mmCIF file with all atom_site columns, C-alpha atoms in Angstrom:
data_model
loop_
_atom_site.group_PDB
_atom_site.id
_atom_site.type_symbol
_atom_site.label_atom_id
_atom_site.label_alt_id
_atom_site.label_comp_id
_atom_site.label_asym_id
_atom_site.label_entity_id
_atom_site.label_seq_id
_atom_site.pdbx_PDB_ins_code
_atom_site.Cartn_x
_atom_site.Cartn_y
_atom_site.Cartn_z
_atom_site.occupancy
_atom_site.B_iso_or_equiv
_atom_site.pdbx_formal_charge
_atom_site.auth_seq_id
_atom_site.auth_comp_id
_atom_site.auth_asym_id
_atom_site.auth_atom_id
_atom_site.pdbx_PDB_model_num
ATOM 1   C CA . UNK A 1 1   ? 0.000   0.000  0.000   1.00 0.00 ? 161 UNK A CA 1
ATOM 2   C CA . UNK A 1 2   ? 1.177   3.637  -0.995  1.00 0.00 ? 162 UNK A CA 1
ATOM 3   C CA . UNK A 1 3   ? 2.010   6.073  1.818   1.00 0.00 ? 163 UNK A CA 1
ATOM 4   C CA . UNK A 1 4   ? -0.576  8.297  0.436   1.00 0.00 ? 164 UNK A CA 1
ATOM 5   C CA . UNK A 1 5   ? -2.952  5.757  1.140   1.00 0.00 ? 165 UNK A CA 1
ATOM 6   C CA . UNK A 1 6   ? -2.247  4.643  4.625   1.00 0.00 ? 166 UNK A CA 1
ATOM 7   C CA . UNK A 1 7   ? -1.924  8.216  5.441   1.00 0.00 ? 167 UNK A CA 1
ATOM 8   C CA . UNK A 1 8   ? -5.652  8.864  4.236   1.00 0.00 ? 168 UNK A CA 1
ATOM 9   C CA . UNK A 1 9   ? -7.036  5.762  5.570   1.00 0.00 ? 169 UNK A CA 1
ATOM 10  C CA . UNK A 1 10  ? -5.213  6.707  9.229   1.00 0.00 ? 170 UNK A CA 1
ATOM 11  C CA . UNK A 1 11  ? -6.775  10.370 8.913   1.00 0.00 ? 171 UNK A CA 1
ATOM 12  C CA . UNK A 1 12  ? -9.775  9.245  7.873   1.00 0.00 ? 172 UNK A CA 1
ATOM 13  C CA . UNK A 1 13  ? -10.352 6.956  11.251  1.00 0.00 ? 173 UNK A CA 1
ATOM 14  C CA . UNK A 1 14  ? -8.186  8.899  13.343  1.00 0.00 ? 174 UNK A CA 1
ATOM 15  C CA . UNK A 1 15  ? -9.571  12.477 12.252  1.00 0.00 ? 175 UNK A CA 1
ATOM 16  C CA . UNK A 1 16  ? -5.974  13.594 12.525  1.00 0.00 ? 176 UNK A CA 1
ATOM 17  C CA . UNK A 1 17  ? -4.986  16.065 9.301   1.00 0.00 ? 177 UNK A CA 1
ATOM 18  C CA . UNK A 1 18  ? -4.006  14.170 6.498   1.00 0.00 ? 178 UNK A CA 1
ATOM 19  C CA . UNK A 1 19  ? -1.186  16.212 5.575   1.00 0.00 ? 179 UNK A CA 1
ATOM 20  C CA . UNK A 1 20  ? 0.681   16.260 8.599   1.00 0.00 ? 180 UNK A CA 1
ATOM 21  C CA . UNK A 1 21  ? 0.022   12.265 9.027   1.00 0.00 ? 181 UNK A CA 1
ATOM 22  C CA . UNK A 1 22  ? 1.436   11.860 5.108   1.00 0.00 ? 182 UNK A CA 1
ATOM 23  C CA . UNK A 1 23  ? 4.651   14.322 6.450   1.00 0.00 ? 183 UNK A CA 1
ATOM 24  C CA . UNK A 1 24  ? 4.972   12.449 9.783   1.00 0.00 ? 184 UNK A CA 1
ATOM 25  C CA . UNK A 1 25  ? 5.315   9.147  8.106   1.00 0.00 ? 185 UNK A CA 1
ATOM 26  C CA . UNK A 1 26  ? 7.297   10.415 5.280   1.00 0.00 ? 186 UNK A CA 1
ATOM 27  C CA . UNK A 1 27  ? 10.304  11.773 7.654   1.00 0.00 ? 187 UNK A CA 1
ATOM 28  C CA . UNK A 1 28  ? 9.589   8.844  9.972   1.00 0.00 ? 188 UNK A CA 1
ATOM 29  C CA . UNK A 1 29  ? 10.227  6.397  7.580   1.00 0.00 ? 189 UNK A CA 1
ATOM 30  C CA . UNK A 1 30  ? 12.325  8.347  4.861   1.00 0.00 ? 190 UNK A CA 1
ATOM 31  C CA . UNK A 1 31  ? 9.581   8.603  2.592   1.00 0.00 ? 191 UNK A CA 1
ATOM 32  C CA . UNK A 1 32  ? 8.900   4.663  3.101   1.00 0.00 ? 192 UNK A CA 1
ATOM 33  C CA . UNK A 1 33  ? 12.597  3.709  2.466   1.00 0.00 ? 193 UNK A CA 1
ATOM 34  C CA . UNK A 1 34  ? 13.546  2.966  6.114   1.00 0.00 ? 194 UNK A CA 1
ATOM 35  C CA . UNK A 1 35  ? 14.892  -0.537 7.028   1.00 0.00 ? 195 UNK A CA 1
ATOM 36  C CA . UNK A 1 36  ? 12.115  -0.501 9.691   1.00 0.00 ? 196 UNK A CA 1
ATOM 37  C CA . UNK A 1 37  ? 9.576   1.028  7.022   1.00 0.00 ? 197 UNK A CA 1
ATOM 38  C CA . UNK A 1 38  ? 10.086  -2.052 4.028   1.00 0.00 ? 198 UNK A CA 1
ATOM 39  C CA . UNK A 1 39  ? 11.149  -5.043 6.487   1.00 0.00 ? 199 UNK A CA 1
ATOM 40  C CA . UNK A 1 40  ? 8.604   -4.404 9.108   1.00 0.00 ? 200 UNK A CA 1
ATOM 41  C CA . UNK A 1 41  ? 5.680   -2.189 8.146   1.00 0.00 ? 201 UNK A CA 1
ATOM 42  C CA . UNK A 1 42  ? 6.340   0.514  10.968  1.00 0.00 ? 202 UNK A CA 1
ATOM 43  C CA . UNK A 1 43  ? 6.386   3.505  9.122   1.00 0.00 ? 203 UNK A CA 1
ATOM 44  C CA . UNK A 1 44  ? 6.106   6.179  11.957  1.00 0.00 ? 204 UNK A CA 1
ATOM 45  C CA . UNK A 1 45  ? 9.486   4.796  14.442  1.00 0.00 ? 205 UNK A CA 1
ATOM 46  C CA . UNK A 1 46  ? 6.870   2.918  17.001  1.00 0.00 ? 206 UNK A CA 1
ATOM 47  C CA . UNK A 1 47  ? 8.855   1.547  19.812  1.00 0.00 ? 207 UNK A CA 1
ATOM 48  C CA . UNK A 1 48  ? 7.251   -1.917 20.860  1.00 0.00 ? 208 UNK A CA 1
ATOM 49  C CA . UNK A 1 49  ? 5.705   -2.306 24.378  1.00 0.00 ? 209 UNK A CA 1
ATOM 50  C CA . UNK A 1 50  ? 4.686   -5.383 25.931  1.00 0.00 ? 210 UNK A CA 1
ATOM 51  C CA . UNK A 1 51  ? 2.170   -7.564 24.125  1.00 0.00 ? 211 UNK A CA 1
ATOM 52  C CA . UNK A 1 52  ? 3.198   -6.363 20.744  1.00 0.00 ? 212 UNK A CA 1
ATOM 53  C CA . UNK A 1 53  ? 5.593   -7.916 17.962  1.00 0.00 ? 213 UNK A CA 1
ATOM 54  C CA . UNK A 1 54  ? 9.199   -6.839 17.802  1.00 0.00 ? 214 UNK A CA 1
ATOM 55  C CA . UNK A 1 55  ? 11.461  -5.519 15.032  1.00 0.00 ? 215 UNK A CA 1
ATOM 56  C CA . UNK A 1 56  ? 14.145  -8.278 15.572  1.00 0.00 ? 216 UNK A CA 1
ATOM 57  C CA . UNK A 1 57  ? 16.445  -7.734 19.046  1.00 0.00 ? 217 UNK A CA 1
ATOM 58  C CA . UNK A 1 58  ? 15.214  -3.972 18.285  1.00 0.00 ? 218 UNK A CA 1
ATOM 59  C CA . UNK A 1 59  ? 13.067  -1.642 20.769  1.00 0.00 ? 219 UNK A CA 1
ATOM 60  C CA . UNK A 1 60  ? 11.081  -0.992 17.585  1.00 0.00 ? 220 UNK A CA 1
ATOM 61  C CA . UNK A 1 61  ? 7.816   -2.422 16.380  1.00 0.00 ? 221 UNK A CA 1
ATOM 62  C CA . UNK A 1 62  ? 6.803   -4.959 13.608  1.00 0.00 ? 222 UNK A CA 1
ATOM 63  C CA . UNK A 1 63  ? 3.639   -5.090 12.373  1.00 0.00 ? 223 UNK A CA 1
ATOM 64  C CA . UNK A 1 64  ? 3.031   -8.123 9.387   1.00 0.00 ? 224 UNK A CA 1
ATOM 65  C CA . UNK A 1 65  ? 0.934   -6.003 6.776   1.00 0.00 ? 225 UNK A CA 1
ATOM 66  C CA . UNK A 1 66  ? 0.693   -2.370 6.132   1.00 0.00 ? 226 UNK A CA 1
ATOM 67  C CA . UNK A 1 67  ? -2.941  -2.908 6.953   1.00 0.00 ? 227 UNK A CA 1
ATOM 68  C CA . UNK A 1 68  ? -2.189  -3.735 10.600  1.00 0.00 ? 228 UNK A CA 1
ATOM 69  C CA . UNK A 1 69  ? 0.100   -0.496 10.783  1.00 0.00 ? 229 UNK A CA 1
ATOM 70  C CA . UNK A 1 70  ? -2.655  1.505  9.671   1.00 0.00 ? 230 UNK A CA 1
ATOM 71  C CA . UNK A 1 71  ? -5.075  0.134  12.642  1.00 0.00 ? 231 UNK A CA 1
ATOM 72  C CA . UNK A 1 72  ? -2.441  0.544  14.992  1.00 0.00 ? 232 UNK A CA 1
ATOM 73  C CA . UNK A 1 73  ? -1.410  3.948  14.074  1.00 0.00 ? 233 UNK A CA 1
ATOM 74  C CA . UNK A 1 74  ? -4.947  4.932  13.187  1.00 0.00 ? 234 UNK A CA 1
ATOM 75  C CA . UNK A 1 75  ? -5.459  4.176  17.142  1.00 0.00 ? 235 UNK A CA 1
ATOM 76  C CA . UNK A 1 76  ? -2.366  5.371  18.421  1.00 0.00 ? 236 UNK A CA 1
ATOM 77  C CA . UNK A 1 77  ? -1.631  8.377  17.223  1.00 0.00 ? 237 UNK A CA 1
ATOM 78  C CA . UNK A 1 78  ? -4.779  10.596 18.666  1.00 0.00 ? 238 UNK A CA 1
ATOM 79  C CA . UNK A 1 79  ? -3.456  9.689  21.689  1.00 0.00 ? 239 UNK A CA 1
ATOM 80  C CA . UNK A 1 80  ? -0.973  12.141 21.474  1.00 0.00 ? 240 UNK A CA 1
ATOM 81  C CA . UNK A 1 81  ? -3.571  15.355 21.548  1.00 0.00 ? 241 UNK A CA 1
ATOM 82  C CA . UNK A 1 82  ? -3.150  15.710 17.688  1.00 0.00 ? 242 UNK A CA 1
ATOM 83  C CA . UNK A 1 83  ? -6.687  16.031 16.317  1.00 0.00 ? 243 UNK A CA 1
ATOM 84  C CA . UNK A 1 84  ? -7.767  19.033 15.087  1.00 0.00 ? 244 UNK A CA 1
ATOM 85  C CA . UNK A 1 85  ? -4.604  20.211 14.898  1.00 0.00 ? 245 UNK A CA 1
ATOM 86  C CA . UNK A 1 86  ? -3.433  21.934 11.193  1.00 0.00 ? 246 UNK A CA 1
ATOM 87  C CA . UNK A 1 87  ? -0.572  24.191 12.018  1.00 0.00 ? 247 UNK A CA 1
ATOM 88  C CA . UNK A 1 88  ? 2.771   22.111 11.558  1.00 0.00 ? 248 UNK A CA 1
ATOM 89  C CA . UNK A 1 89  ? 5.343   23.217 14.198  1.00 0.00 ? 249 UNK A CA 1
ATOM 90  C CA . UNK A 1 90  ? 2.269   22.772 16.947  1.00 0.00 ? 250 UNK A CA 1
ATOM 91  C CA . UNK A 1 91  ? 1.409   19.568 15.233  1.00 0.00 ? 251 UNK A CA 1
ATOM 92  C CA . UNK A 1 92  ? 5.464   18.627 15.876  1.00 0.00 ? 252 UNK A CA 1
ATOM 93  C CA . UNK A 1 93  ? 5.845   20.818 19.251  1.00 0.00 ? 253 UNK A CA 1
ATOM 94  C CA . UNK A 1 94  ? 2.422   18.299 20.738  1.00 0.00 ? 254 UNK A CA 1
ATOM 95  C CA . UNK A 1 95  ? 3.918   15.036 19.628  1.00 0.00 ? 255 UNK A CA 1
ATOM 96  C CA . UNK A 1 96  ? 6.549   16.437 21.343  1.00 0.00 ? 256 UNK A CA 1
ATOM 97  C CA . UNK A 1 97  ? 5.443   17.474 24.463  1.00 0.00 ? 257 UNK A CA 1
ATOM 98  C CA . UNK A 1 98  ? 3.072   14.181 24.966  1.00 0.00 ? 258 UNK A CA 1
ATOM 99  C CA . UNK A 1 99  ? 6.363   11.832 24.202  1.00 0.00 ? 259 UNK A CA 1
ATOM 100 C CA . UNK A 1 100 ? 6.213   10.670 20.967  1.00 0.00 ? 260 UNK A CA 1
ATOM 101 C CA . UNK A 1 101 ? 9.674   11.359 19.873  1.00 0.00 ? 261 UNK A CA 1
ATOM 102 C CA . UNK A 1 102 ? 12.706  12.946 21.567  1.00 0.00 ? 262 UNK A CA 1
ATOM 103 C CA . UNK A 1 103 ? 14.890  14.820 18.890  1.00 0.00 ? 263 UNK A CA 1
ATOM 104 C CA . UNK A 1 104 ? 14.673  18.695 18.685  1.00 0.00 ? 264 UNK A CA 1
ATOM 105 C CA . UNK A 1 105 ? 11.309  20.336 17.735  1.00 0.00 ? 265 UNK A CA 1
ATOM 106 C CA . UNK A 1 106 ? 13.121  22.243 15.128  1.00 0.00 ? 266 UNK A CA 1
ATOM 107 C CA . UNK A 1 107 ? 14.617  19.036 13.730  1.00 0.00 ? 267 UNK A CA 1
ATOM 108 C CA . UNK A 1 108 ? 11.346  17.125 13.287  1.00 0.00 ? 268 UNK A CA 1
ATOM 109 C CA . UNK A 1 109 ? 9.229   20.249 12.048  1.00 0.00 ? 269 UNK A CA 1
ATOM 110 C CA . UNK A 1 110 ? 11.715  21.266 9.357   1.00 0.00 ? 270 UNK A CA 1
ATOM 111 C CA . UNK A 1 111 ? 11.929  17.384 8.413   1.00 0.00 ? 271 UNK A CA 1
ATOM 112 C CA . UNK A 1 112 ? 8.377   17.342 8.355   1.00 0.00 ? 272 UNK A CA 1
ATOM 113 C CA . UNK A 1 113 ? 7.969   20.896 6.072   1.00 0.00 ? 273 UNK A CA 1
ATOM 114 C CA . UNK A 1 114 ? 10.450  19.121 4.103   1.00 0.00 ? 274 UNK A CA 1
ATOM 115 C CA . UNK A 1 115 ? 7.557   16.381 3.048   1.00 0.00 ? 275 UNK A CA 1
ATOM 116 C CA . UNK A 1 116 ? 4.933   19.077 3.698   1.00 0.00 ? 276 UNK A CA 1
ATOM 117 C CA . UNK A 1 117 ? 6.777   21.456 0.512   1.00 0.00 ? 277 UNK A CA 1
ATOM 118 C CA . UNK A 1 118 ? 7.347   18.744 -1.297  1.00 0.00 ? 278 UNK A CA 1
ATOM 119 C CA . UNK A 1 119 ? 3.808   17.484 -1.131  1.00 0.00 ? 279 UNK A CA 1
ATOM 120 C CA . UNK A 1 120 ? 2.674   21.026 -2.658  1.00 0.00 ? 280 UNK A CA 1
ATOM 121 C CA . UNK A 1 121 ? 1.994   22.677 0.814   1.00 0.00 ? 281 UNK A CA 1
ATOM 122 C CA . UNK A 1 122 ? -0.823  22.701 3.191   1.00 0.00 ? 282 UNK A CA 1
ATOM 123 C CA . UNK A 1 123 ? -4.202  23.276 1.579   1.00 0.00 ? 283 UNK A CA 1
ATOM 124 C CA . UNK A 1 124 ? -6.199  25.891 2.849   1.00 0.00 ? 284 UNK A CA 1
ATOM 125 C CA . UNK A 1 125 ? -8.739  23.165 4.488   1.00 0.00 ? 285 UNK A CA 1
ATOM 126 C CA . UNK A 1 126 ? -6.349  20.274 5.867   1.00 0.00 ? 286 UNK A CA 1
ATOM 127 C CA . UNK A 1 127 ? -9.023  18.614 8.110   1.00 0.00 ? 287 UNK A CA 1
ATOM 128 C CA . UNK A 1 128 ? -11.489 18.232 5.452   1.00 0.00 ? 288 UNK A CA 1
ATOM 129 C CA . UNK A 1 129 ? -8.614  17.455 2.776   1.00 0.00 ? 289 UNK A CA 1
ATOM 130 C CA . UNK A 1 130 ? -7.337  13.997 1.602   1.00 0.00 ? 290 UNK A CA 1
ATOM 131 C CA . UNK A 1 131 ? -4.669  14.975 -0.970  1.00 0.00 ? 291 UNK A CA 1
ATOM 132 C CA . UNK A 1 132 ? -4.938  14.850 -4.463  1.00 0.00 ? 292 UNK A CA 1
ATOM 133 C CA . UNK A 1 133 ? -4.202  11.200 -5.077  1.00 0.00 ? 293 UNK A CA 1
ATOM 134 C CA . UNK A 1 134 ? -4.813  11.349 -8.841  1.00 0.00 ? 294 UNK A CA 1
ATOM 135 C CA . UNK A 1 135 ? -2.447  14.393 -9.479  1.00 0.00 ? 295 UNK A CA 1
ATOM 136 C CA . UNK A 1 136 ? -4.299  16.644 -10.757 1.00 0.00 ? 296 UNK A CA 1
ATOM 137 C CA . UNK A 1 137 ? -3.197  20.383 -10.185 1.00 0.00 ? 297 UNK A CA 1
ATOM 138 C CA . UNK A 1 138 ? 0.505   18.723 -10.280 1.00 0.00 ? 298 UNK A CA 1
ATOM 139 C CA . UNK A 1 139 ? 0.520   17.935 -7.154  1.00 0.00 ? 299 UNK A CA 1
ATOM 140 C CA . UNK A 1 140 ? 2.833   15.431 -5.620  1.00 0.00 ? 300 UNK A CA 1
ATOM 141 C CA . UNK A 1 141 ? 1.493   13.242 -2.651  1.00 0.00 ? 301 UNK A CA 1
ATOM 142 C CA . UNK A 1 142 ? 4.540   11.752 -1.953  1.00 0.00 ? 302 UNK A CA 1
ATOM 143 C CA . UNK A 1 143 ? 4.411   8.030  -2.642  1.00 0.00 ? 303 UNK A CA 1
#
């Protein structure tokens, strides 16, 4: 499954902004072409707790499909007080604050704008907005 897709299907449940969960997985996972990304379907740097599968003698989790990483994530991630959210550096400075990662905020924001720029930018509505999978407008979604 594309990125594009798992991030829309994870917004779509989670009713976290599509954009910034496309962005968030794209610098988590180097666009999808992290060793944790293609060998173990964990595509947003998910450390493994108890009860869950692990990524080899890793901290990190495996999931078997890209399916089951969007459930998880699709589950996990509003946890973190993201919802709602649209602005990018308080999308990054929340994940932050409630523990999902530990680098700089500056760090993961500009990685994240990286993807975001890339992508074409933030469009004007990014709650209500799913990307332009078809690429129309020449837009690229980042897959």
């Amino acid at each position: 499954m594309e990125l594009t897709e798992m991030a829309r299907q994870i917004s779509e449940r989670s009713g976290v902004s599509y954009p910034l969960v496309l962005a968030q997985m794209q610098h988590e996972s180097a666009n999808g072409t992290s060793y944790f990304a293609i060998n173990h379907h964990n595509y947003g740097g998910v450390k493994a707790v108890e009860g869950m599968k692990f990524a080899g003698d890793t901290a990190y989790a495996h999931f078997d499909t890209d399916e089951e990483w969007v459930d998880y994530f699709s589950w996990f991630l509003p946890r973190f007080n993201v919802v709602g959210i649209t602005d990018p550096r308080e999308y990054a400075q929340t994940l932050h604050d409630n523990g999902y990662y530990t680098d700089y905020v500056d760090n993961y924001y500009n990685g994240m704008m990286r993807f975001i720029n890339d992508n074409g930018g933030m469009p004007s509505n990014p709650l209500g907005y799913f990307g332009n999978l078809l690429g129309q407008n020449n837009v690229n979604y980042g897959t």
